[in-house]
Tab-separated table of C-alpha atoms and ligand atoms in Angstrom:
chain	number	residue	atom	x	y	z
A	160	MET	CA	87.287	121.743	95.748
A	161	SER	CA	87.310	119.008	92.860
A	162	TYR	CA	89.427	116.062	92.430
A	163	THR	CA	90.719	113.907	89.504
A	164	ILE	CA	90.661	110.552	90.797
A	165	THR	CA	92.069	107.404	88.820
A	166	MET	CA	89.476	104.622	88.756
A	167	ILE	CA	90.000	101.161	87.618
A	168	PRO	CA	86.963	99.175	87.397
A	169	GLY	CA	88.686	95.769	87.453
A	170	ASP	CA	87.190	92.092	86.698
A	171	GLY	CA	84.424	89.955	87.840
A	172	ILE	CA	82.244	91.870	90.525
A	173	GLY	CA	84.848	94.836	90.004
A	174	PRO	CA	82.609	96.991	87.492
A	175	GLU	CA	79.310	96.095	89.623
A	176	VAL	CA	80.752	97.187	93.057
A	177	MET	CA	82.674	100.216	91.545
A	178	GLU	CA	79.684	101.643	89.923
A	179	ALA	CA	77.616	101.547	93.089
A	180	MET	CA	80.421	103.088	94.907
A	181	GLN	CA	80.871	105.868	92.234
A	182	ALA	CA	77.100	106.946	92.660
A	183	VAL	CA	77.526	106.995	96.311
A	184	VAL	CA	80.359	109.030	96.418
A	185	ASN	CA	79.118	111.406	93.703
A	186	ALA	CA	75.973	111.801	95.833
A	187	SER	CA	78.016	112.870	99.072
A	188	GLY	CA	78.487	116.274	97.193
A	189	VAL	CA	82.217	116.032	96.625
A	190	GLU	CA	83.074	116.875	93.019
A	191	ILE	CA	85.236	114.198	91.491
A	192	GLU	CA	86.632	113.776	88.002
A	193	TRP	CA	86.770	109.860	87.618
A	194	GLU	CA	89.664	109.135	85.033
A	195	VAL	CA	88.611	105.538	84.058
A	196	VAL	CA	91.601	103.139	83.279
A	197	ASN	CA	91.503	99.647	82.608
A	198	ALA	CA	93.745	96.899	83.976
A	199	GLY	CA	93.448	92.916	84.260
A	200	GLU	CA	92.196	90.127	82.269
A	201	GLY	CA	90.117	92.261	79.530
A	202	VAL	CA	93.501	94.360	78.602
A	203	ILE	CA	95.756	91.383	78.213
A	204	GLU	CA	94.936	90.710	74.456
A	205	GLU	CA	95.509	94.430	73.484
A	206	TYR	CA	98.501	95.410	75.697
A	207	GLY	CA	99.930	92.134	76.619
A	208	THR	CA	100.069	92.612	80.007
A	209	PRO	CA	97.040	93.098	82.631
A	210	LEU	CA	98.684	96.165	84.106
A	211	PRO	CA	99.558	98.607	81.141
A	212	ASP	CA	101.962	101.414	81.806
A	213	TYR	CA	98.959	103.992	81.415
A	214	VAL	CA	97.544	102.807	84.620
A	215	ILE	CA	100.442	103.441	86.437
A	216	GLU	CA	101.033	106.888	84.842
A	217	SER	CA	97.466	107.813	85.486
A	218	ILE	CA	97.954	107.142	89.200
A	219	LYS	CA	101.206	108.780	89.358
A	220	LYS	CA	99.655	111.822	87.763
A	221	ASN	CA	96.472	112.055	90.175
A	222	LYS	CA	98.325	110.599	93.260
A	223	ILE	CA	94.933	108.832	94.117
A	224	ALA	CA	93.011	105.952	92.930
A	225	ILE	CA	90.493	103.789	93.669
A	226	LYS	CA	90.294	100.188	92.110
A	227	GLY	CA	87.986	97.264	91.807
A	228	PRO	CA	89.321	93.655	92.293
A	229	VAL	CA	91.375	92.136	89.261
A	230	THR	CA	91.600	88.667	88.677
A	231	THR	CA	94.961	86.853	88.695
A	232	PRO	CA	95.296	83.948	86.521
A	233	VAL	CA	96.856	81.031	88.629
A	234	GLY	CA	100.052	79.524	87.171
A	235	LYS	CA	100.214	81.640	84.076
A	236	GLY	CA	103.442	83.981	83.571
A	237	PHE	CA	101.553	87.209	84.716
A	238	ARG	CA	102.303	88.786	87.594
A	239	SER	CA	99.286	89.996	89.994
A	240	VAL	CA	98.283	93.280	89.149
A	241	ASN	CA	97.783	94.100	92.568
A	242	VAL	CA	101.344	93.185	93.670
A	243	GLY	CA	102.567	94.818	90.707
A	244	LEU	CA	100.910	98.210	91.693
A	245	ARG	CA	101.847	98.212	95.102
A	246	GLN	CA	105.430	97.470	94.316
A	247	SER	CA	105.766	99.790	91.359
A	248	LEU	CA	104.059	102.686	93.230
A	249	ASN	CA	105.602	101.778	96.772
A	250	LEU	CA	102.396	101.494	98.303
A	251	TYR	CA	104.011	100.233	101.499
A	252	ALA	CA	100.936	100.029	103.590
A	253	ASN	CA	97.885	98.043	103.438
A	254	VAL	CA	95.439	99.149	105.904
A	255	ARG	CA	92.074	97.149	106.436
A	256	PRO	CA	89.933	98.303	109.276
A	257	VAL	CA	87.779	95.303	110.456
A	258	LYS	CA	84.392	96.171	112.150
A	259	THR	CA	81.137	94.984	113.128
A	260	PHE	CA	78.001	96.793	111.813
A	261	LYS	CA	74.681	96.369	113.667
A	262	GLY	CA	72.405	94.263	111.815
A	263	VAL	CA	75.126	92.236	110.080
A	264	PRO	CA	74.871	88.717	110.986
A	265	CYS	CA	77.939	87.461	112.469
A	266	ARG	CA	79.023	85.885	116.111
A	267	TYR	CA	80.472	89.169	117.689
A	268	GLU	CA	79.528	92.441	118.574
A	269	ASP	CA	81.940	95.288	119.020
A	270	VAL	CA	84.796	94.225	116.953
A	271	ASP	CA	87.070	97.444	115.743
A	272	LEU	CA	90.456	96.196	114.637
A	273	ILE	CA	93.037	97.445	112.090
A	274	ILE	CA	95.266	95.251	110.244
A	275	VAL	CA	98.294	96.913	108.784
A	276	ARG	CA	99.822	94.620	106.179
A	277	GLU	CA	103.391	95.227	104.972
A	278	ASN	CA	102.716	95.717	101.180
A	279	THR	CA	106.084	95.455	99.215
A	280	GLU	CA	108.085	92.592	100.457
A	281	ASP	CA	107.969	89.132	102.014
A	282	LEU	CA	107.274	85.973	100.008
A	283	TYR	CA	105.166	88.400	97.859
A	284	ALA	CA	108.561	90.139	96.312
A	285	GLY	CA	107.870	87.756	93.408
A	286	ILE	CA	111.362	86.387	93.609
A	287	GLU	CA	110.849	82.771	92.655
A	288	HIS	CA	112.241	80.086	90.497
A	289	MET	CA	112.559	76.279	89.687
A	290	VAL	CA	115.342	74.342	90.907
A	291	GLY	CA	115.342	71.577	88.364
A	292	GLU	CA	112.034	70.396	87.354
A	293	ASP	CA	110.821	69.121	90.710
A	294	ALA	CA	111.502	71.704	93.136
A	295	ALA	CA	110.546	75.247	93.258
A	296	GLU	CA	112.018	78.025	95.362
A	297	THR	CA	110.246	81.509	96.739
A	298	ILE	CA	112.644	83.860	98.665
A	299	LYS	CA	111.242	85.746	101.502
A	300	ILE	CA	112.586	89.156	101.829
A	301	ILE	CA	112.493	91.060	105.036
A	302	THR	CA	114.213	94.332	105.316
A	303	ARG	CA	114.843	96.790	108.337
A	304	LYS	CA	113.899	99.503	106.242
A	305	ALA	CA	110.410	98.204	105.317
A	306	SER	CA	109.718	96.655	108.660
A	307	VAL	CA	110.389	100.087	110.396
A	308	ARG	CA	108.453	102.111	107.994
A	309	ILE	CA	105.344	99.724	108.544
A	310	SER	CA	105.802	99.609	112.195
A	311	LYS	CA	106.144	103.659	112.281
A	312	TYR	CA	102.575	103.674	110.042
A	313	ALA	CA	101.033	101.388	112.652
A	314	TYR	CA	101.825	103.435	115.585
A	315	GLU	CA	101.216	106.618	114.123
A	316	LEU	CA	97.944	105.433	112.839
A	317	ALA	CA	96.955	104.025	116.523
A	318	LYS	CA	98.199	107.495	117.801
A	319	ALA	CA	95.857	109.458	115.381
A	320	GLN	CA	92.810	107.368	116.246
A	321	ASN	CA	93.364	107.193	119.800
A	322	ARG	CA	94.073	103.491	120.149
A	323	LYS	CA	95.491	101.806	122.755
A	324	MET	CA	97.639	98.608	121.473
A	325	VAL	CA	99.636	97.613	118.652
A	326	THR	CA	100.340	93.964	118.229
A	327	ALA	CA	103.242	92.637	116.073
A	328	VAL	CA	102.164	89.491	114.402
A	329	HIS	CA	105.141	87.050	113.158
A	330	LYS	CA	106.417	83.591	113.011
A	331	ALA	CA	109.892	84.669	114.620
A	332	ASN	CA	110.217	81.465	116.561
A	333	ILE	CA	110.618	79.323	113.291
A	334	MET	CA	112.057	82.092	110.890
A	335	LYS	CA	114.486	83.684	113.298
A	336	LEU	CA	116.242	85.560	110.819
A	337	SER	CA	113.418	87.108	108.265
A	338	ASP	CA	110.524	87.486	111.055
A	339	GLY	CA	113.001	87.978	113.887
A	340	LEU	CA	114.287	91.160	111.970
A	341	PHE	CA	110.833	92.056	111.524
A	342	LEU	CA	109.601	91.653	115.275
A	343	LYS	CA	112.966	93.423	116.415
A	344	CYS	CA	112.306	96.557	114.238
A	345	ALA	CA	108.561	96.637	115.409
A	346	LYS	CA	109.569	96.499	118.908
A	347	GLU	CA	112.099	99.187	118.567
A	348	VAL	CA	109.602	101.442	116.991
A	349	GLY	CA	107.187	100.676	119.875
A	350	GLU	CA	109.515	101.725	122.565
A	351	GLU	CA	109.114	105.461	120.908
A	352	TYR	CA	105.414	105.119	121.820
A	353	PRO	CA	105.111	104.399	125.618
A	354	GLU	CA	101.760	105.663	125.683
A	355	ILE	CA	100.723	102.792	123.457
A	356	ILE	CA	100.691	99.344	124.718
A	357	SER	CA	103.187	97.244	122.413
A	358	ASN	CA	102.800	93.400	122.405
A	359	ASP	CA	103.368	90.491	119.817
A	360	MET	CA	102.156	87.213	118.997
A	361	ILE	CA	103.182	84.276	116.705
A	362	VAL	CA	100.429	84.023	113.835
A	363	ASP	CA	99.279	80.758	114.639
A	364	ALA	CA	98.198	81.590	117.878
A	365	MET	CA	96.915	84.779	116.668
A	366	SER	CA	94.623	83.074	114.414
A	367	MET	CA	93.415	80.970	117.225
A	368	ARG	CA	92.752	83.848	119.501
A	369	MET	CA	91.018	86.247	116.920
A	370	VAL	CA	88.544	83.505	116.168
A	371	GLN	CA	87.972	83.129	119.888
A	372	ASP	CA	87.896	86.850	120.755
A	373	PRO	CA	88.394	89.482	118.118
A	374	THR	CA	87.141	92.554	120.525
A	375	LYS	CA	90.474	91.731	122.225
A	376	TYR	CA	92.701	93.411	119.411
A	377	ASP	CA	93.128	96.983	118.344
A	378	VAL	CA	95.897	97.746	115.707
A	379	LEU	CA	97.854	94.514	114.291
A	380	VAL	CA	101.093	95.097	112.384
A	381	MET	CA	102.317	92.085	110.206
A	382	PRO	CA	104.381	91.149	107.001
A	383	ASN	CA	102.749	90.699	103.929
A	384	LEU	CA	101.498	87.089	103.792
A	385	TYR	CA	100.062	86.798	107.371
A	386	GLY	CA	98.270	90.245	106.688
A	387	ASP	CA	96.780	88.742	103.410
A	388	ILE	CA	95.657	85.684	105.321
A	389	LEU	CA	94.346	87.382	108.345
A	390	SER	CA	92.522	90.217	106.869
A	391	ASP	CA	90.381	87.513	105.004
A	392	MET	CA	89.962	85.674	108.295
A	393	ALA	CA	88.908	88.642	110.055
A	394	SER	CA	86.416	89.928	107.472
A	395	GLY	CA	84.849	86.128	107.973
A	396	LEU	CA	84.473	87.239	111.825
A	397	VAL	CA	82.262	90.071	111.183
A	398	GLY	CA	80.080	89.113	108.039
A	399	GLY	CA	82.203	88.429	105.210
A	400	LEU	CA	84.180	89.806	102.713
A	401	GLY	CA	81.370	92.115	101.520
A	402	ILE	CA	82.097	94.603	103.769
A	403	VAL	CA	85.821	95.088	104.553
A	404	PRO	CA	87.342	98.238	102.832
A	405	GLY	CA	91.091	98.751	102.506
A	406	ALA	CA	93.658	101.233	101.405
A	407	ASN	CA	96.944	100.935	100.029
A	408	ILE	CA	99.277	104.023	101.203
A	409	GLY	CA	102.586	105.274	99.937
A	410	GLU	CA	104.774	108.117	100.653
A	411	ASP	CA	102.505	110.778	98.563
A	412	MET	CA	99.937	108.564	96.827
A	413	ALA	CA	97.124	106.133	97.671
A	414	VAL	CA	95.128	103.338	96.185
A	415	PHE	CA	91.873	102.411	97.932
A	416	GLU	CA	90.272	98.919	97.452
A	417	ALA	CA	88.179	96.310	98.998
A	418	VAL	CA	89.809	93.139	100.652
A	419	HIS	CA	87.809	90.906	98.519
A	420	GLY	CA	88.748	89.598	94.877
A	421	SER	CA	86.892	89.691	91.688
A	422	ALA	CA	84.269	86.769	93.184
A	423	PRO	CA	83.942	84.948	89.653
A	424	ASP	CA	81.251	82.850	91.235
A	425	ILE	CA	78.902	85.721	91.481
A	426	ALA	CA	80.086	87.913	88.850
A	427	GLY	CA	77.680	89.339	86.294
A	428	LEU	CA	74.484	88.739	88.492
A	429	ASN	CA	74.400	92.128	90.105
A	430	ILE	CA	74.108	90.546	93.624
A	431	ALA	CA	77.555	91.569	94.685
A	432	ASN	CA	77.734	93.372	98.097
A	433	PRO	CA	79.434	96.976	97.236
A	434	THR	CA	79.882	97.786	100.846
A	435	ALA	CA	83.276	97.034	101.043
A	436	THR	CA	84.264	99.354	98.020
A	437	ILE	CA	81.830	102.101	99.161
A	438	LEU	CA	83.816	102.128	102.563
A	439	SER	CA	86.902	101.837	100.576
A	440	GLY	CA	85.417	105.157	99.087
A	441	VAL	CA	84.913	106.431	102.524
A	442	MET	CA	88.594	105.768	103.322
A	443	MET	CA	89.567	107.696	100.182
A	444	LEU	CA	87.306	110.631	101.320
A	445	ARG	CA	88.852	110.822	104.747
A	446	TYR	CA	92.516	110.750	102.909
A	447	LEU	CA	91.541	113.825	100.974
A	448	LYS	CA	90.292	115.305	104.197
A	449	GLU	CA	86.589	115.382	103.109
A	450	PHE	CA	85.510	114.184	106.546
A	451	GLU	CA	82.025	115.566	106.277
A	452	ALA	CA	81.250	113.747	103.324
A	453	ALA	CA	82.861	110.600	104.639
A	454	ASP	CA	80.727	110.513	107.780
A	455	LYS	CA	77.445	111.145	105.714
A	456	ILE	CA	78.166	107.955	103.614
A	457	GLU	CA	79.360	106.016	106.630
A	458	LYS	CA	76.249	106.732	108.661
A	459	ALA	CA	73.911	105.901	105.775
A	460	VAL	CA	75.683	102.602	105.243
A	461	SER	CA	75.253	101.871	108.932
A	462	LYS	CA	71.503	102.749	109.069
A	463	VAL	CA	70.919	100.744	105.813
A	464	LEU	CA	72.719	97.629	107.242
A	465	GLU	CA	71.033	97.899	110.708
A	466	SER	CA	67.510	98.115	109.151
A	467	GLY	CA	68.292	95.043	107.337
A	468	LYS	CA	65.625	95.677	104.813
A	469	VAL	CA	67.458	96.254	101.556
A	470	VAL	CA	70.585	94.376	101.720
A	471	THR	CA	72.469	91.821	99.432
A	472	SER	CA	72.185	88.175	99.547
A	473	ASP	CA	75.468	87.484	101.307
A	474	LEU	CA	73.930	89.348	104.350
A	475	GLY	CA	70.517	87.447	103.985
A	476	GLY	CA	68.854	89.814	101.953
A	477	ASN	CA	67.724	89.886	98.133
A	478	ALA	CA	68.635	93.593	96.932
A	479	LYS	CA	70.641	93.933	93.861
A	480	THR	CA	73.768	95.729	93.946
A	481	MET	CA	72.655	99.158	92.815
A	482	GLU	CA	69.223	98.948	94.837
A	483	TYR	CA	71.418	98.683	97.867
A	484	ALA	CA	73.600	101.721	96.642
A	485	ASN	CA	70.479	103.914	95.871
A	486	GLU	CA	69.121	102.828	99.582
A	487	ILE	CA	72.489	104.201	100.894
A	488	ILE	CA	71.973	107.356	98.821
A	489	ASN	CA	68.288	107.684	99.877
A	490	ASN	CA	69.520	107.706	103.607
A	491	MET	CA	72.281	110.426	103.161
B	113	NAI	P1	87.216	86.354	96.402
B	113	NAI	O1	87.424	87.452	97.449
B	113	NAI	O2	86.879	86.982	94.905
B	113	NAI	O3	85.889	85.629	96.694
B	113	NAI	C1	85.602	84.838	98.028
B	113	NAI	C2	84.165	84.474	98.290
B	113	NAI	O4	83.745	85.674	98.815
B	113	NAI	C3	83.462	84.113	97.050
B	113	NAI	O5	82.575	83.041	97.149
B	113	NAI	C4	82.839	85.221	96.588
B	113	NAI	O6	81.633	85.113	95.855
B	113	NAI	C5	82.670	86.002	97.768
B	113	NAI	N1	82.589	87.574	97.866
B	113	NAI	C6	83.708	88.128	97.784
B	113	NAI	N2	83.578	89.425	97.408
B	113	NAI	C7	82.165	89.705	97.598
B	113	NAI	C8	81.151	90.700	97.647
B	113	NAI	N3	81.527	91.923	97.509
B	113	NAI	N4	79.947	90.242	97.952
B	113	NAI	C9	79.517	89.111	98.009
B	113	NAI	N5	80.198	87.998	98.199
B	113	NAI	C10	81.454	88.473	97.828
B	113	NAI	O7	88.467	85.394	96.427
B	113	NAI	P2	88.934	84.319	95.185
B	113	NAI	O8	87.489	83.565	94.718
B	113	NAI	O9	89.938	83.651	96.214
B	113	NAI	O10	89.729	85.145	94.176
B	113	NAI	C11	88.920	85.604	92.926
B	113	NAI	C12	90.003	86.330	92.028
B	113	NAI	O11	90.175	87.438	92.744
B	113	NAI	C13	91.316	85.326	91.789
B	113	NAI	O12	91.843	85.544	90.589
B	113	NAI	C14	92.226	86.416	93.043
B	113	NAI	O13	93.544	86.528	92.410
B	113	NAI	C15	91.587	87.802	92.682
B	113	NAI	N6	91.631	88.640	93.891
B	113	NAI	C16	92.085	89.933	93.706
B	113	NAI	C17	92.056	91.024	94.646
B	113	NAI	C18	92.138	92.219	94.391
B	113	NAI	O14	92.107	92.628	93.219
B	113	NAI	N7	92.480	93.152	95.191
B	113	NAI	C19	92.079	90.532	96.086
B	113	NAI	C20	92.042	88.853	96.056
B	113	NAI	C21	91.586	88.161	95.121
């Protein structure tokens, strides 16, 4: 079977890590026609927006995309491409598996948790305004519909992967109405899954406990902002942003992308770690039910990381981005 997949190279290190992902996925034997469309800083001048309509149209047509990170200028008028994509395509679940790989320097062994982040509302709904000149207001929206939907997604994921526990993360002690509603919905959904342990934790306590021992957690479900912050933090616990992949999942389409951003500090140097993007490609292959190809890539990644000989500088090596990708291909 062959697939047409929308590919958005992105900004900064985006094109470098996406080239590596493409080479590895192509080498897996799955036939893919990559429909390359550009979004981000580079298209603003021509289209007046970092997210032109043709990008959305391409994803709507192909129902599947993989994207590199896109820079969002701070304080300028443009809405984030990521938030725009997630909202306009209703990609409601952001799924980020965080796990340790042998050979990757970090403080823990056997971390294997999944952050399920609600992707369409909360403080990221983009509803904000100035109140006079010296005050600003951002509105936090939490709905029953989105909270139930994301909770169900988390429990179904736990069930499908034979996982034992779902923890709802919130701040319902302070935001009694909004996070209170989220927690209520998560608990209601949890009752439908008696075989899975359901519990909840306040986000600040969760942050401390996760740093102390992330091996204790399994599936974590949470509103948008907490998911954004905790997934970067969790990445730091397993070796950094260079290795944690992600998926934005909707009703009938999905956009795969690493957790990390465009890393302007190392862009253009060909030293970015493409593992996170390659593993996002693995998640994409599993979504397409190309399990054999996905397993083949994942095993090769594990092998190369474990041997530690050809790895990028964030993991203590000196391999360039494509050298590392080629080493994975040689190990497949
Ligand atoms: P960042 O994730 O780009 O970088 C944070 C740190 O991690 C930097 O020191 C960077 O060098 C390092 N890093 C990230 N990915 C790496 C990789 N693959 N290999 C080696 N080192 C890596 O976060 P930052 O600097 O806060 O954001 C930069 C830009 O990216 C901003 O404009 C932000 O809005 C955007 N961004 C885009 C995302 C997306 O498109 N999904 C997600 C997060 C941020």
